[in-house]
GROMACS .gro file of C-alpha atoms in nm:
model
  445
    1UNK     CA    1  -1.945   0.464   1.771
    2UNK     CA    2  -2.204   0.606   1.530
    3UNK     CA    3  -2.090   0.955   1.623
    4UNK     CA    4  -1.730   0.856   1.556
    5UNK     CA    5  -1.815   0.715   1.217
    6UNK     CA    6  -2.011   1.028   1.133
    7UNK     CA    7  -1.705   1.233   1.217
    8UNK     CA    8  -1.494   1.003   1.005
    9UNK     CA    9  -1.716   1.035   0.700
   10UNK     CA   10  -1.745   1.410   0.744
   11UNK     CA   11  -1.370   1.447   0.764
   12UNK     CA   12  -1.309   1.232   0.461
   13UNK     CA   13  -1.560   1.428   0.258
   14UNK     CA   14  -1.426   1.765   0.365
   15UNK     CA   15  -1.063   1.672   0.325
   16UNK     CA   16  -1.112   1.485   0.002
   17UNK     CA   17  -0.806   1.281  -0.065
   18UNK     CA   18  -0.535   1.536  -0.005
   19UNK     CA   19  -0.198   1.372  -0.012
   20UNK     CA   20   0.112   1.485   0.165
   21UNK     CA   21   0.445   1.456   0.007
   22UNK     CA   22   0.345   1.127  -0.154
   23UNK     CA   23   0.076   1.253  -0.384
   24UNK     CA   24   0.295   1.534  -0.492
   25UNK     CA   25   0.592   1.326  -0.577
   26UNK     CA   26   0.519   1.159  -0.904
   27UNK     CA   27   0.643   0.923  -0.949
   28UNK     CA   28   0.324   0.891  -0.744
   29UNK     CA   29   0.014   0.831  -0.947
   30UNK     CA   30  -0.142   0.743  -0.614
   31UNK     CA   31  -0.511   0.740  -0.532
   32UNK     CA   32  -0.439   0.990  -0.261
   33UNK     CA   33  -0.644   1.232  -0.457
   34UNK     CA   34  -0.617   1.453  -0.758
   35UNK     CA   35  -0.679   1.822  -0.710
   36UNK     CA   36  -0.644   2.030  -1.020
   37UNK     CA   37  -0.739   2.391  -0.977
   38UNK     CA   38  -0.649   2.706  -1.165
   39UNK     CA   39  -0.734   3.044  -1.017
   40UNK     CA   40  -0.614   3.392  -1.091
   41UNK     CA   41  -0.530   3.597  -0.788
   42UNK     CA   42  -0.798   3.858  -0.738
   43UNK     CA   43  -0.703   4.201  -0.864
   44UNK     CA   44  -0.712   4.456  -0.582
   45UNK     CA   45  -0.912   4.745  -0.717
   46UNK     CA   46  -0.797   4.967  -0.431
   47UNK     CA   47  -0.427   4.896  -0.480
   48UNK     CA   48  -0.202   5.185  -0.562
   49UNK     CA   49  -0.106   5.222  -0.926
   50UNK     CA   50   0.239   5.349  -0.828
   51UNK     CA   51   0.382   5.018  -0.710
   52UNK     CA   52   0.649   4.848  -0.917
   53UNK     CA   53   0.734   4.481  -0.906
   54UNK     CA   54   1.104   4.450  -0.831
   55UNK     CA   55   1.115   4.182  -1.096
   56UNK     CA   56   1.138   4.449  -1.363
   57UNK     CA   57   0.783   4.520  -1.482
   58UNK     CA   58   0.658   4.877  -1.456
   59UNK     CA   59   0.343   4.949  -1.257
   60UNK     CA   60   0.135   5.000  -1.569
   61UNK     CA   61   0.245   4.674  -1.730
   62UNK     CA   62   0.017   4.387  -1.632
   63UNK     CA   63   0.205   4.061  -1.592
   64UNK     CA   64   0.071   3.710  -1.530
   65UNK     CA   65   0.300   3.452  -1.370
   66UNK     CA   66   0.183   3.092  -1.409
   67UNK     CA   67   0.260   2.884  -1.102
   68UNK     CA   68   0.228   2.503  -1.094
   69UNK     CA   69   0.296   2.271  -0.802
   70UNK     CA   70   0.210   1.925  -0.669
   71UNK     CA   71   0.159   2.000  -0.300
   72UNK     CA   72  -0.218   1.984  -0.287
   73UNK     CA   73  -0.217   2.016   0.091
   74UNK     CA   74  -0.119   2.382   0.044
   75UNK     CA   75  -0.371   2.469  -0.226
   76UNK     CA   76  -0.553   2.738  -0.029
   77UNK     CA   77  -0.235   2.873   0.124
   78UNK     CA   78  -0.055   2.922  -0.206
   79UNK     CA   79  -0.356   3.106  -0.344
   80UNK     CA   80  -0.343   3.337  -0.042
   81UNK     CA   81   0.028   3.383  -0.107
   82UNK     CA   82  -0.052   3.485  -0.465
   83UNK     CA   83  -0.298   3.746  -0.338
   84UNK     CA   84  -0.049   3.876  -0.082
   85UNK     CA   85   0.220   3.922  -0.348
   86UNK     CA   86  -0.032   4.096  -0.573
   87UNK     CA   87  -0.124   4.337  -0.296
   88UNK     CA   88   0.239   4.449  -0.285
   89UNK     CA   89   0.281   4.432  -0.665
   90UNK     CA   90  -0.061   4.525  -0.812
   91UNK     CA   91   0.047   4.474  -1.172
   92UNK     CA   92   0.148   4.111  -1.109
   93UNK     CA   93  -0.109   3.833  -1.109
   94UNK     CA   94   0.000   3.484  -1.004
   95UNK     CA   95  -0.211   3.217  -1.168
   96UNK     CA   96  -0.202   2.906  -0.950
   97UNK     CA   97  -0.244   2.550  -1.071
   98UNK     CA   98  -0.220   2.266  -0.818
   99UNK     CA   99  -0.220   1.905  -0.937
  100UNK     CA  100  -0.192   1.601  -0.715
  101UNK     CA  101  -0.208   1.277  -0.915
  102UNK     CA  102  -0.030   1.272  -1.250
  103UNK     CA  103   0.151   1.601  -1.182
  104UNK     CA  104   0.457   1.497  -1.380
  105UNK     CA  105   0.250   1.365  -1.667
  106UNK     CA  106   0.093   1.709  -1.698
  107UNK     CA  107   0.428   1.884  -1.660
  108UNK     CA  108   0.590   1.666  -1.926
  109UNK     CA  109   0.303   1.744  -2.163
  110UNK     CA  110   0.345   2.115  -2.102
  111UNK     CA  111   0.720   2.088  -2.159
  112UNK     CA  112   0.683   1.900  -2.487
  113UNK     CA  113   0.421   2.145  -2.613
  114UNK     CA  114   0.620   2.457  -2.523
  115UNK     CA  115   0.371   2.556  -2.255
  116UNK     CA  116   0.584   2.546  -1.939
  117UNK     CA  117   0.460   2.751  -1.641
  118UNK     CA  118   0.685   3.034  -1.517
  119UNK     CA  119   0.734   2.861  -1.182
  120UNK     CA  120   0.708   2.485  -1.143
  121UNK     CA  121   0.790   2.224  -0.882
  122UNK     CA  122   0.996   1.906  -0.875
  123UNK     CA  123   1.120   1.676  -0.601
  124UNK     CA  124   1.480   1.782  -0.667
  125UNK     CA  125   1.781   1.555  -0.717
  126UNK     CA  126   1.723   1.337  -1.026
  127UNK     CA  127   1.395   1.514  -1.097
  128UNK     CA  128   1.601   1.823  -1.180
  129UNK     CA  129   1.805   1.623  -1.429
  130UNK     CA  130   1.481   1.522  -1.600
  131UNK     CA  131   1.390   1.890  -1.644
  132UNK     CA  132   1.742   2.030  -1.683
  133UNK     CA  133   1.652   2.183  -2.019
  134UNK     CA  134   1.382   2.396  -1.854
  135UNK     CA  135   1.538   2.525  -1.532
  136UNK     CA  136   1.702   2.863  -1.475
  137UNK     CA  137   2.034   2.915  -1.297
  138UNK     CA  138   1.946   3.089  -0.970
  139UNK     CA  139   2.295   3.088  -0.819
  140UNK     CA  140   2.311   3.467  -0.808
  141UNK     CA  141   1.982   3.507  -0.622
  142UNK     CA  142   1.984   3.648  -0.265
  143UNK     CA  143   1.806   3.347  -0.114
  144UNK     CA  144   2.084   3.106  -0.214
  145UNK     CA  145   2.316   3.199   0.073
  146UNK     CA  146   2.042   3.112   0.321
  147UNK     CA  147   1.964   2.761   0.197
  148UNK     CA  148   2.020   2.514   0.482
  149UNK     CA  149   2.328   2.297   0.442
  150UNK     CA  150   2.122   1.979   0.427
  151UNK     CA  151   1.908   2.116   0.145
  152UNK     CA  152   2.168   2.236  -0.105
  153UNK     CA  153   2.224   1.900  -0.278
  154UNK     CA  154   1.855   1.872  -0.354
  155UNK     CA  155   1.849   2.198  -0.553
  156UNK     CA  156   2.186   2.175  -0.728
  157UNK     CA  157   2.271   2.081  -1.085
  158UNK     CA  158   2.625   2.071  -1.222
  159UNK     CA  159   2.753   2.310  -0.958
  160UNK     CA  160   2.471   2.561  -0.990
  161UNK     CA  161   2.163   2.624  -0.779
  162UNK     CA  162   1.848   2.590  -0.986
  163UNK     CA  163   1.571   2.592  -0.727
  164UNK     CA  164   1.434   2.709  -0.395
  165UNK     CA  165   1.371   2.424  -0.148
  166UNK     CA  166   1.015   2.443  -0.019
  167UNK     CA  167   1.049   2.272   0.316
  168UNK     CA  168   1.190   1.982   0.509
  169UNK     CA  169   0.958   1.692   0.575
  170UNK     CA  170   0.977   1.351   0.730
  171UNK     CA  171   0.803   1.020   0.789
  172UNK     CA  172   0.816   0.741   1.042
  173UNK     CA  173   0.577   0.588   1.292
  174UNK     CA  174   0.295   0.815   1.409
  175UNK     CA  175   0.168   0.697   1.747
  176UNK     CA  176  -0.114   0.766   1.990
  177UNK     CA  177   0.054   0.899   2.304
  178UNK     CA  178  -0.246   0.826   2.526
  179UNK     CA  179  -0.252   0.459   2.427
  180UNK     CA  180   0.121   0.432   2.488
  181UNK     CA  181   0.089   0.595   2.831
  182UNK     CA  182  -0.208   0.381   2.934
  183UNK     CA  183  -0.011   0.068   2.846
  184UNK     CA  184   0.315   0.189   3.004
  185UNK     CA  185   0.495   0.183   2.670
  186UNK     CA  186   0.811   0.369   2.577
  187UNK     CA  187   0.900   0.475   2.224
  188UNK     CA  188   1.089   0.179   2.072
  189UNK     CA  189   1.435   0.234   1.930
  190UNK     CA  190   1.503  -0.121   1.802
  191UNK     CA  191   1.304  -0.374   1.602
  192UNK     CA  192   1.284  -0.605   1.906
  193UNK     CA  193   1.144  -0.324   2.117
  194UNK     CA  194   0.890  -0.245   1.844
  195UNK     CA  195   0.781  -0.609   1.838
  196UNK     CA  196   0.741  -0.609   2.216
  197UNK     CA  197   0.527  -0.294   2.194
  198UNK     CA  198   0.306  -0.474   1.941
  199UNK     CA  199   0.273  -0.781   2.161
  200UNK     CA  200   0.175  -0.572   2.463
  201UNK     CA  201  -0.086  -0.378   2.267
  202UNK     CA  202  -0.233  -0.689   2.113
  203UNK     CA  203  -0.250  -0.863   2.453
  204UNK     CA  204  -0.446  -0.566   2.580
  205UNK     CA  205  -0.696  -0.582   2.295
  206UNK     CA  206  -0.551  -0.300   2.087
  207UNK     CA  207  -0.459  -0.332   1.719
  208UNK     CA  208  -0.100  -0.207   1.700
  209UNK     CA  209  -0.087  -0.086   1.338
  210UNK     CA  210  -0.322   0.088   1.099
  211UNK     CA  211  -0.186  -0.025   0.762
  212UNK     CA  212  -0.269   0.174   0.450
  213UNK     CA  213  -0.101  -0.024   0.178
  214UNK     CA  214  -0.352   0.063  -0.090
  215UNK     CA  215  -0.110   0.348  -0.170
  216UNK     CA  216   0.183   0.231  -0.380
  217UNK     CA  217   0.362   0.565  -0.328
  218UNK     CA  218   0.355   0.519   0.049
  219UNK     CA  219   0.510   0.175   0.013
  220UNK     CA  220   0.769   0.340  -0.210
  221UNK     CA  221   0.851   0.567   0.081
  222UNK     CA  222   0.859   0.270   0.315
  223UNK     CA  223   1.114   0.079   0.105
  224UNK     CA  224   1.331   0.392   0.114
  225UNK     CA  225   1.441   0.282   0.461
  226UNK     CA  226   1.614  -0.012   0.294
  227UNK     CA  227   1.793   0.218   0.050
  228UNK     CA  228   1.881   0.503   0.280
  229UNK     CA  229   1.933   0.341   0.619
  230UNK     CA  230   2.287   0.374   0.751
  231UNK     CA  231   2.573   0.514   0.543
  232UNK     CA  232   2.647   0.493   0.175
  233UNK     CA  233   2.299   0.536   0.028
  234UNK     CA  234   2.423   0.729  -0.276
  235UNK     CA  235   2.702   0.477  -0.329
  236UNK     CA  236   2.453   0.191  -0.309
  237UNK     CA  237   2.232   0.354  -0.571
  238UNK     CA  238   2.536   0.412  -0.793
  239UNK     CA  239   2.614   0.042  -0.752
  240UNK     CA  240   2.264  -0.054  -0.862
  241UNK     CA  241   2.301   0.166  -1.167
  242UNK     CA  242   2.640   0.017  -1.257
  243UNK     CA  243   2.532  -0.340  -1.184
  244UNK     CA  244   2.783  -0.390  -0.902
  245UNK     CA  245   2.519  -0.403  -0.626
  246UNK     CA  246   2.195  -0.595  -0.582
  247UNK     CA  247   1.893  -0.524  -0.368
  248UNK     CA  248   1.846  -0.895  -0.296
  249UNK     CA  249   2.199  -0.915  -0.148
  250UNK     CA  250   2.158  -0.615   0.081
  251UNK     CA  251   2.096  -0.669   0.451
  252UNK     CA  252   1.918  -0.336   0.489
  253UNK     CA  253   1.662  -0.448   0.232
  254UNK     CA  254   1.608  -0.774   0.414
  255UNK     CA  255   1.568  -0.578   0.738
  256UNK     CA  256   1.296  -0.354   0.595
  257UNK     CA  257   1.108  -0.657   0.467
  258UNK     CA  258   1.116  -0.797   0.822
  259UNK     CA  259   0.963  -0.472   0.943
  260UNK     CA  260   0.690  -0.502   0.680
  261UNK     CA  261   0.614  -0.855   0.798
  262UNK     CA  262   0.589  -0.725   1.154
  263UNK     CA  263   0.345  -0.452   1.054
  264UNK     CA  264   0.134  -0.702   0.863
  265UNK     CA  265   0.128  -0.946   1.154
  266UNK     CA  266   0.018  -0.679   1.399
  267UNK     CA  267  -0.204  -0.473   1.170
  268UNK     CA  268  -0.569  -0.475   1.080
  269UNK     CA  269  -0.718  -0.721   0.834
  270UNK     CA  270  -0.716  -0.633   0.463
  271UNK     CA  271  -0.418  -0.393   0.465
  272UNK     CA  272  -0.459  -0.325   0.093
  273UNK     CA  273  -0.810  -0.185   0.134
  274UNK     CA  274  -0.712   0.145   0.298
  275UNK     CA  275  -0.524   0.444   0.161
  276UNK     CA  276  -0.331   0.684   0.382
  277UNK     CA  277  -0.618   0.924   0.439
  278UNK     CA  278  -0.869   0.655   0.540
  279UNK     CA  279  -0.613   0.485   0.766
  280UNK     CA  280  -0.518   0.815   0.929
  281UNK     CA  281  -0.888   0.877   0.991
  282UNK     CA  282  -0.944   0.541   1.160
  283UNK     CA  283  -0.625   0.595   1.357
  284UNK     CA  284  -0.776   0.925   1.473
  285UNK     CA  285  -1.074   0.732   1.610
  286UNK     CA  286  -0.837   0.549   1.842
  287UNK     CA  287  -0.882   0.210   1.676
  288UNK     CA  288  -0.507   0.150   1.632
  289UNK     CA  289  -0.199   0.271   1.816
  290UNK     CA  290   0.049   0.332   1.531
  291UNK     CA  291   0.063   0.411   1.163
  292UNK     CA  292   0.351   0.452   0.916
  293UNK     CA  293   0.302   0.806   0.797
  294UNK     CA  294   0.453   1.151   0.756
  295UNK     CA  295   0.392   1.493   0.902
  296UNK     CA  296   0.114   1.553   0.646
  297UNK     CA  297  -0.114   1.304   0.823
  298UNK     CA  298  -0.173   1.542   1.111
  299UNK     CA  299  -0.436   1.752   0.935
  300UNK     CA  300  -0.652   1.444   0.880
  301UNK     CA  301  -0.604   1.329   1.239
  302UNK     CA  302  -0.673   1.672   1.388
  303UNK     CA  303  -0.988   1.717   1.180
  304UNK     CA  304  -1.143   1.418   1.353
  305UNK     CA  305  -0.969   1.422   1.691
  306UNK     CA  306  -0.833   1.774   1.755
  307UNK     CA  307  -0.741   1.687   2.113
  308UNK     CA  308  -0.558   1.364   2.034
  309UNK     CA  309  -0.197   1.368   2.148
  310UNK     CA  310   0.022   1.219   1.878
  311UNK     CA  311   0.391   1.192   1.813
  312UNK     CA  312   0.625   1.057   1.547
  313UNK     CA  313   0.928   0.838   1.601
  314UNK     CA  314   1.190   0.691   1.369
  315UNK     CA  315   1.115   0.351   1.220
  316UNK     CA  316   1.340   0.088   1.384
  317UNK     CA  317   1.482  -0.157   1.132
  318UNK     CA  318   1.755  -0.337   1.332
  319UNK     CA  319   1.845  -0.416   1.692
  320UNK     CA  320   2.105  -0.141   1.692
  321UNK     CA  321   1.944   0.176   1.823
  322UNK     CA  322   2.211   0.383   1.645
  323UNK     CA  323   2.058   0.273   1.314
  324UNK     CA  324   1.719   0.417   1.406
  325UNK     CA  325   1.692   0.751   1.230
  326UNK     CA  326   1.410   0.949   1.075
  327UNK     CA  327   1.375   0.971   0.697
  328UNK     CA  328   1.376   1.345   0.634
  329UNK     CA  329   1.464   1.559   0.337
  330UNK     CA  330   1.347   1.846   0.122
  331UNK     CA  331   0.986   1.805   0.016
  332UNK     CA  332   0.954   1.991  -0.310
  333UNK     CA  333   1.162   2.245  -0.502
  334UNK     CA  334   1.039   2.554  -0.685
  335UNK     CA  335   1.206   2.632  -1.018
  336UNK     CA  336   1.191   2.925  -1.258
  337UNK     CA  337   1.137   2.806  -1.614
  338UNK     CA  338   1.392   2.928  -1.867
  339UNK     CA  339   1.101   2.974  -2.106
  340UNK     CA  340   0.937   3.235  -1.882
  341UNK     CA  341   0.867   3.570  -2.044
  342UNK     CA  342   0.915   3.735  -1.703
  343UNK     CA  343   1.198   3.547  -1.530
  344UNK     CA  344   1.303   3.839  -1.312
  345UNK     CA  345   0.955   3.867  -1.163
  346UNK     CA  346   0.942   3.490  -1.108
  347UNK     CA  347   1.277   3.511  -0.928
  348UNK     CA  348   1.153   3.802  -0.723
  349UNK     CA  349   0.855   3.601  -0.602
  350UNK     CA  350   1.085   3.327  -0.472
  351UNK     CA  351   1.305   3.580  -0.291
  352UNK     CA  352   0.997   3.758  -0.156
  353UNK     CA  353   0.867   3.435  -0.002
  354UNK     CA  354   1.175   3.387   0.215
  355UNK     CA  355   1.262   3.750   0.288
  356UNK     CA  356   0.938   3.946   0.326
  357UNK     CA  357   0.707   3.943   0.625
  358UNK     CA  358   0.412   3.834   0.413
  359UNK     CA  359   0.613   3.560   0.241
  360UNK     CA  360   0.743   3.418   0.566
  361UNK     CA  361   0.392   3.434   0.709
  362UNK     CA  362   0.282   3.215   0.417
  363UNK     CA  363   0.557   2.959   0.474
  364UNK     CA  364   0.588   2.952   0.852
  365UNK     CA  365   0.239   3.031   0.980
  366UNK     CA  366  -0.002   2.935   0.706
  367UNK     CA  367   0.180   2.628   0.571
  368UNK     CA  368   0.362   2.563   0.901
  369UNK     CA  369   0.661   2.423   0.715
  370UNK     CA  370   0.982   2.289   0.864
  371UNK     CA  371   1.211   2.551   0.709
  372UNK     CA  372   1.481   2.453   0.460
  373UNK     CA  373   1.634   2.799   0.499
  374UNK     CA  374   1.876   2.932   0.758
  375UNK     CA  375   1.738   3.195   0.994
  376UNK     CA  376   1.383   3.066   0.973
  377UNK     CA  377   1.243   2.876   1.270
  378UNK     CA  378   0.955   2.629   1.275
  379UNK     CA  379   0.649   2.810   1.413
  380UNK     CA  380   0.372   2.562   1.355
  381UNK     CA  381   0.153   2.364   1.591
  382UNK     CA  382   0.186   2.030   1.410
  383UNK     CA  383   0.334   1.796   1.675
  384UNK     CA  384   0.459   1.556   1.408
  385UNK     CA  385   0.659   1.836   1.249
  386UNK     CA  386   0.799   1.926   1.589
  387UNK     CA  387   0.923   1.571   1.638
  388UNK     CA  388   1.081   1.560   1.293
  389UNK     CA  389   1.242   1.900   1.358
  390UNK     CA  390   1.406   1.756   1.670
  391UNK     CA  391   1.548   1.461   1.477
  392UNK     CA  392   1.684   1.707   1.217
  393UNK     CA  393   1.837   1.928   1.487
  394UNK     CA  394   2.003   1.625   1.646
  395UNK     CA  395   2.136   1.502   1.312
  396UNK     CA  396   1.948   1.172   1.340
  397UNK     CA  397   1.821   1.157   0.983
  398UNK     CA  398   1.854   0.957   0.664
  399UNK     CA  399   1.776   1.098   0.323
  400UNK     CA  400   1.474   1.052   0.104
  401UNK     CA  401   1.643   0.851  -0.168
  402UNK     CA  402   1.354   0.815  -0.411
  403UNK     CA  403   1.438   1.128  -0.613
  404UNK     CA  404   1.761   0.943  -0.699
  405UNK     CA  405   1.576   0.635  -0.827
  406UNK     CA  406   1.498   0.567  -1.194
  407UNK     CA  407   1.186   0.740  -1.318
  408UNK     CA  408   0.881   0.535  -1.221
  409UNK     CA  409   1.055   0.321  -0.957
  410UNK     CA  410   0.888   0.510  -0.671
  411UNK     CA  411   0.540   0.382  -0.757
  412UNK     CA  412   0.636   0.056  -0.922
  413UNK     CA  413   0.841  -0.061  -0.624
  414UNK     CA  414   0.534  -0.001  -0.412
  415UNK     CA  415   0.334  -0.220  -0.648
  416UNK     CA  416   0.588  -0.501  -0.600
  417UNK     CA  417   0.534  -0.477  -0.225
  418UNK     CA  418   0.158  -0.482  -0.280
  419UNK     CA  419   0.203  -0.808  -0.472
  420UNK     CA  420   0.399  -0.944  -0.176
  421UNK     CA  421   0.125  -0.838   0.066
  422UNK     CA  422  -0.158  -0.977  -0.149
  423UNK     CA  423   0.004  -1.320  -0.156
  424UNK     CA  424   0.018  -1.334   0.221
  425UNK     CA  425   0.387  -1.242   0.228
  426UNK     CA  426   0.637  -1.519   0.300
  427UNK     CA  427   0.875  -1.497   0.004
  428UNK     CA  428   1.101  -1.202   0.065
  429UNK     CA  429   1.370  -1.327  -0.173
  430UNK     CA  430   1.140  -1.332  -0.473
  431UNK     CA  431   1.021  -0.980  -0.397
  432UNK     CA  432   1.372  -0.843  -0.357
  433UNK     CA  433   1.472  -1.008  -0.686
  434UNK     CA  434   1.167  -0.849  -0.848
  435UNK     CA  435   1.280  -0.512  -0.716
  436UNK     CA  436   1.622  -0.572  -0.870
  437UNK     CA  437   1.466  -0.661  -1.205
  438UNK     CA  438   1.247  -0.354  -1.190
  439UNK     CA  439   1.549  -0.131  -1.128
  440UNK     CA  440   1.736  -0.284  -1.420
  441UNK     CA  441   1.442  -0.234  -1.653
  442UNK     CA  442   1.369   0.126  -1.551
  443UNK     CA  443   1.726   0.252  -1.536
  444UNK     CA  444   1.773   0.159  -1.902
  445UNK     CA  445   1.460   0.331  -2.029
   0.00000   0.00000   0.00000
C-alpha cells in the first residue's frame, strides 16, 4: 500500500492538475489546475531561407502568430505543432499560450483591451455568439468541406463557418474491467442494472464509485444528462429561455438527481473532498470500480496503473436501455481573430493541421484525438476514446448542451449540486428550483 501511495503522489505531482475538457471550458473556473505558459517556437537556424508561408508572408518577412487555447492537456503537443509548422515555414513563429482556469476571463480582458490573439479557442455554440465580434468567416477555407456532419453546428454562426472543430470527446462511467470480470458483472444499460452492479460490488467489499464532486465543472457536465438526454434538448433550452419550461417540472432532471443519489449512496465518504485528478488517481489504485469521467482521465490512470484495463460506458438514467447514450460533442473550436494582422497565415495553419502529414501527426498521434473531420480515423491507444468512438459510430450519443447555457451556468449549476451534496442530499425539489432560479438570473444578465 505504501508503494501504491508513493505512485499516487508521484503521479499527482508530475501531472499537476491538468484538466480535460472541463478545465478548458470556462465557464469552468475549476480547481482542476491552471497552466499558463507562453513560449515562442524555437527558430530553426538550419531552415532554408527560401520557404514561403502559404498564408501570404514572404520568406524574408518574419511573422509571429499568437495562439491561445484552454486545453492544458495538450500543452506540450501544441508547442511541438508550432515547431513543426515553423520547420516548414521558417519565417513564421507561433507563440503558444495555454490557460486552464479562468481562460475566458483572460480572453475577455484581451478582447476589451484590443489585444486578441491571432488564433483563439472557444467551446463553440453560444460561446461563439459571445465572441461574434472577433471571429473571422472561414466558410471559404478548404477544411470546411471535411468537417464531420455532427460537428458543423458547433462551429457555425448565422449560416457561416467561423471555426475549426478540434476533436470529439465524451464522458460517462469509466470502469475497471478486471473488477467487473472478477465479480461477473456486465456493463449496465439501465438505472436498475447500475444499482444492482453497485449492490454486488458493495457486498463483495468493493466501493462502487469514486466520487470527485469537489469540481463544480464536472457536476455541470453531470447535470447535462438531464438537459440533453433523449430528444428535444435544444427545444427544452429554448423553453427555459422563454419561460415556457422549468427544470423542476422535467422528468429527465429528476432522473439525473436519482442517479446522483445512487452515486452518493455507493461512493466513498466525503465526496466533496476530491477533484477529478485525485479521484482518477485513487481509482487507478483499484480502490473503486467506477468513476464519472471523460476520456481525459485516462492519462492520469495510465500514469499510475499503465496495465489497468479500463472502459467507458454511457450513464444510465432510466430503466429504458434506449435512453442510455453517451454524452459526446466537439471539445473546443479554434477561431481566427478578425483583428489579426496576418489572417491568411492563421487560416493556413488551421488548414495545415488537417491536411498535412505533420499536422495530422499532431492531431491523431500526439494528441490522439477523436477526429471531428471526415477522412481522419482515430489512431490513439486511449481505450476510453475507443469506447466513445464506438458510441459515435453507432449514433448512440447526446450532445454536450452546456455551450448553449447562459454564461456562468456551467459552473454555478455545479455549485448548486455541491450544496445539495453537502446537506446530505434528500431535497431534490429545492435543488431543481434553485437551478431554475439560477437560469432565470443568468439568462437576463
